[in-house]
Coordinates of C-alpha atoms in Angstrom, one line a residue:
Chain C
A21 CA -16.4 -3.1 -9.2
Q22 CA -13.3 -1.0 -8.4
S23 CA -10.1 -2.8 -9.3
V24 CA -6.6 -2.4 -10.5
T25 CA -5.0 -4.7 -13.0
Q26 CA -1.3 -5.1 -13.5
P27 CA -1.2 -7.6 -16.5
D28 CA 2.5 -8.4 -16.1
I29 CA 3.4 -10.6 -13.1
H30 CA 7.1 -10.6 -13.8
I31 CA 9.3 -8.6 -16.2
T32 CA 13.0 -8.9 -16.9
V33 CA 14.8 -5.9 -18.4
S34 CA 18.5 -5.5 -19.3
E35 CA 20.3 -2.8 -17.4
G36 CA 20.2 0.4 -19.4
A37 CA 17.1 -0.6 -21.3
S38 CA 13.8 1.2 -21.1
L39 CA 11.0 0.0 -19.0
E40 CA 7.2 0.2 -19.1
L41 CA 5.0 -1.4 -16.4
R42 CA 1.3 -1.5 -17.2
C43 CA -1.6 -0.6 -15.0
N44 CA -5.3 -0.4 -15.8
Y45 CA -8.0 0.6 -13.4
S46 CA -11.7 0.4 -13.0
Y47 CA -13.0 3.1 -10.6
G48 CA -16.3 4.9 -10.4
A49 CA -15.1 8.2 -9.2
T50 CA -12.4 10.6 -10.3
P51 CA -9.3 8.5 -9.6
Y52 CA -6.2 9.4 -7.7
L53 CA -3.5 7.1 -9.0
F54 CA -0.3 5.9 -7.4
W55 CA 2.8 3.8 -8.1
Y56 CA 4.5 2.3 -5.1
V57 CA 7.7 0.3 -5.0
Q58 CA 8.6 -2.4 -2.6
S59 CA 12.2 -3.7 -2.2
P60 CA 12.7 -7.1 -0.7
G61 CA 11.9 -7.0 3.0
Q62 CA 10.9 -3.4 2.9
G63 CA 7.8 -1.3 3.1
L64 CA 6.0 0.5 0.4
Q65 CA 7.6 3.7 -1.0
L66 CA 5.7 6.1 -3.1
L67 CA 7.2 6.6 -6.6
L68 CA 4.7 9.1 -8.0
K69 CA 1.1 10.1 -8.0
Y70 CA -1.5 11.7 -10.2
F71 CA -4.6 13.5 -8.9
S72 CA -5.1 16.4 -11.3
G73 CA -3.4 18.5 -13.9
D74 CA -0.7 17.4 -16.3
T75 CA -1.3 13.8 -17.2
L76 CA 2.4 13.1 -17.4
V77 CA 3.8 13.0 -13.9
Q78 CA 7.4 12.7 -12.8
G79 CA 8.4 10.8 -9.7
I80 CA 11.5 9.8 -7.8
K81 CA 14.4 7.7 -9.1
G82 CA 13.8 8.9 -12.7
F83 CA 10.3 7.3 -13.1
E84 CA 7.4 8.8 -14.8
A85 CA 3.8 7.8 -15.5
E86 CA 1.1 8.9 -17.9
F87 CA -2.6 9.0 -17.0
K88 CA -4.8 8.1 -20.0
R89 CA -8.4 8.5 -19.0
S90 CA -9.7 7.1 -22.3
Q91 CA -7.7 3.9 -21.8
S92 CA -8.2 3.8 -18.0
S93 CA -4.4 3.4 -17.8
F94 CA -1.6 4.7 -15.7
N95 CA 1.6 3.1 -17.0
L96 CA 4.9 3.5 -15.3
R97 CA 8.0 4.2 -17.4
K98 CA 11.7 4.7 -17.0
P99 CA 14.1 5.4 -19.9
S100 CA 17.1 3.6 -18.5
V101 CA 16.8 0.9 -15.9
H102 CA 19.4 0.5 -13.2
W103 CA 20.1 -2.8 -11.3
S104 CA 18.9 -1.1 -8.1
D105 CA 15.4 -0.8 -9.7
A106 CA 14.8 -4.5 -9.2
A107 CA 11.8 -4.6 -6.9
E108 CA 8.1 -5.2 -6.7
Y109 CA 6.0 -2.4 -8.2
F110 CA 2.4 -1.8 -7.2
C111 CA -0.2 0.4 -8.9
A112 CA -3.0 1.8 -6.7
V113 CA -6.1 3.8 -7.1
G114 CA -8.0 5.9 -4.6
N115 CA -9.8 9.3 -4.3
Q116 CA -9.6 12.4 -2.2
A117 CA -11.9 11.1 0.5
G118 CA -10.6 8.8 3.1
T119 CA -11.4 5.6 1.3
A120 CA -8.7 3.0 1.1
L121 CA -6.4 2.6 -1.8
I122 CA -7.0 -0.4 -4.0
F123 CA -3.8 -2.1 -5.0
G124 CA -3.0 -4.2 -8.1
K125 CA -1.3 -7.6 -7.6
G126 CA 2.1 -6.1 -8.4
T127 CA 4.8 -6.6 -11.1
T128 CA 8.1 -8.0 -10.1
L129 CA 11.0 -6.3 -12.0
S130 CA 14.2 -8.2 -12.5
V131 CA 17.2 -6.4 -14.0
S132 CA 19.8 -8.4 -15.9
S133 CA 23.3 -7.3 -16.6
Chain H
E5 CA 11.2 13.5 7.5
P6 CA 8.2 12.2 9.4
E7 CA 7.5 8.6 9.0
V8 CA 5.1 5.8 10.1
T9 CA 6.7 3.4 12.5
Q10 CA 5.6 -0.1 13.3
T11 CA 6.5 -2.6 16.0
P12 CA 7.4 -5.4 16.2
S13 CA 9.2 -5.9 12.9
H14 CA 8.7 -9.6 13.3
Q15 CA 6.5 -11.7 15.6
V16 CA 6.2 -15.4 15.8
T17 CA 3.2 -16.8 17.6
Q18 CA 1.4 -20.0 18.2
M19 CA -2.0 -20.6 16.6
G20 CA -4.8 -19.5 18.8
Q21 CA -2.8 -16.8 20.5
E22 CA -3.6 -13.1 20.6
V23 CA -1.3 -10.7 18.8
I24 CA -1.2 -6.9 18.9
L25 CA 0.6 -5.0 16.2
R26 CA 1.5 -1.4 16.9
C27 CA 1.8 1.6 14.7
V28 CA 2.7 5.2 15.3
P29 CA 1.3 7.2 12.4
I30 CA 2.6 10.6 11.3
S31 CA 1.5 13.1 13.9
N32 CA -0.7 15.4 11.9
H33 CA -2.4 12.7 9.9
L34 CA -6.1 11.9 10.5
Y35 CA -6.7 8.7 8.6
F36 CA -5.2 5.4 9.5
Y37 CA -5.1 2.1 7.7
W38 CA -4.0 -1.5 8.1
Y39 CA -3.2 -3.6 5.1
R40 CA -1.7 -7.0 4.9
Q41 CA 0.4 -8.9 2.3
I42 CA 0.5 -12.6 2.3
L43 CA 3.8 -13.8 1.0
G44 CA 3.9 -13.5 -2.8
Q45 CA 0.5 -11.9 -3.0
K46 CA -0.9 -8.5 -3.4
V47 CA -1.4 -5.8 -0.8
E48 CA -4.9 -6.2 0.7
F49 CA -6.9 -3.6 2.5
L50 CA -8.1 -4.5 6.0
V51 CA -9.5 -1.5 7.7
S52 CA -9.5 2.3 7.8
F53 CA -10.0 4.4 10.9
Y54 CA -11.0 8.1 11.2
N55 CA -12.3 10.2 14.0
N56 CA -11.9 7.3 16.5
E57 CA -14.0 4.9 14.6
I58 CA -13.7 2.4 11.8
S59 CA -14.7 4.1 8.5
E60 CA -14.3 1.2 6.2
K61 CA -13.3 -2.4 6.4
S62 CA -12.9 -5.3 4.0
E63 CA -14.4 -8.8 4.2
I64 CA -11.0 -10.0 5.6
F65 CA -11.5 -7.9 8.7
D66 CA -13.8 -10.2 10.6
D67 CA -14.6 -10.5 14.3
Q68 CA -11.1 -11.8 15.0
F69 CA -9.7 -8.4 14.2
S70 CA -10.0 -5.2 16.0
V71 CA -8.3 -1.8 15.9
E72 CA -7.8 0.8 18.5
R73 CA -6.3 4.2 19.0
P74 CA -5.6 4.0 22.7
D75 CA -3.9 7.4 23.0
G76 CA -3.0 10.3 20.8
S77 CA -0.2 8.5 19.0
N78 CA -0.6 4.8 18.7
F79 CA -2.8 2.8 16.4
T80 CA -3.1 -0.9 17.1
L81 CA -4.3 -4.0 15.3
K82 CA -5.3 -6.9 17.4
I83 CA -5.9 -10.4 16.2
R84 CA -7.7 -12.3 19.0
S85 CA -7.1 -15.9 18.0
T86 CA -4.5 -16.3 15.3
K87 CA -4.8 -18.8 12.5
L88 CA -2.1 -20.2 10.2
E89 CA -3.6 -18.1 7.4
D90 CA -3.0 -14.9 9.3
S91 CA 0.7 -15.3 8.6
A92 CA 1.5 -12.2 6.5
M93 CA 3.2 -8.8 6.5
Y94 CA 1.0 -6.2 8.1
F95 CA 1.4 -2.6 6.9
C96 CA 0.2 0.4 8.8
A97 CA -0.4 3.6 6.8
S98 CA -1.6 7.1 7.5
R99 CA -2.7 10.1 5.5
E100 CA -3.6 13.7 5.9
G101 CA -7.2 14.8 6.2
T102 CA -7.0 18.4 5.1
S103 CA -8.7 19.6 2.0
G104 CA -6.5 19.7 -1.1
H105 CA -4.3 16.8 -0.1
T106 CA -3.4 14.2 -2.7
G107 CA -4.7 11.1 -1.1
E108 CA -1.2 9.6 -0.7
L109 CA -0.8 7.0 2.0
F110 CA 2.4 6.8 3.9
F111 CA 3.4 3.3 4.8
G112 CA 5.4 1.9 7.6
E113 CA 8.0 -0.8 7.0
G114 CA 5.6 -3.6 8.1
S115 CA 5.3 -6.1 10.8
R116 CA 5.8 -9.7 9.7
L117 CA 3.6 -12.1 11.6
T118 CA 4.3 -15.8 11.5
V119 CA 1.7 -18.2 13.0
L120 CA 2.9 -21.7 13.8

């Protein structure tokens, strides 16, 4: 079955510390992978995406993610977290066709000072 | 920058009432979607729409739900007889249909539905 797993429900990171949010997927076809961020009361904003080429992708707000096919993973990283990064982060998988994206359950990021 | 817009931002309704949520997708996009997010839970796929018909739907999208593209710009989600468990944030999304696109969905800011 196609699915996305985000093992960490809630993570707290000190401001300035590094961050890694985990994402594992199960998908029959060649996956297109996405990370979206949702601030409280807001919609979903795309942080970055992978669909081909370099397996390390750069996104907005200083985020990056690395696609590892052998591990079926697409972990999100940021070297230095800012208080404004506190939000809900969703990993999603899809393909080039019009099929719907499948989302993980999300990871809530809290940033402590 | 083009964006997906949704109305209303918040609707409160009584159980059993009909609700229509409206969305204006990005103008050159061809695929349209509705997702919902119950408070504190994950984003769940409801339905996708392409070429004026439903292309895919989830088990959540039962006979109480319907979608329509009544004109060239709007995309609506109708819930015929709302239940308490329909209370959620409903997100509309759209994407391009041209070859070579990256599969990215562009989401609206959501319509919060509260069923009393």
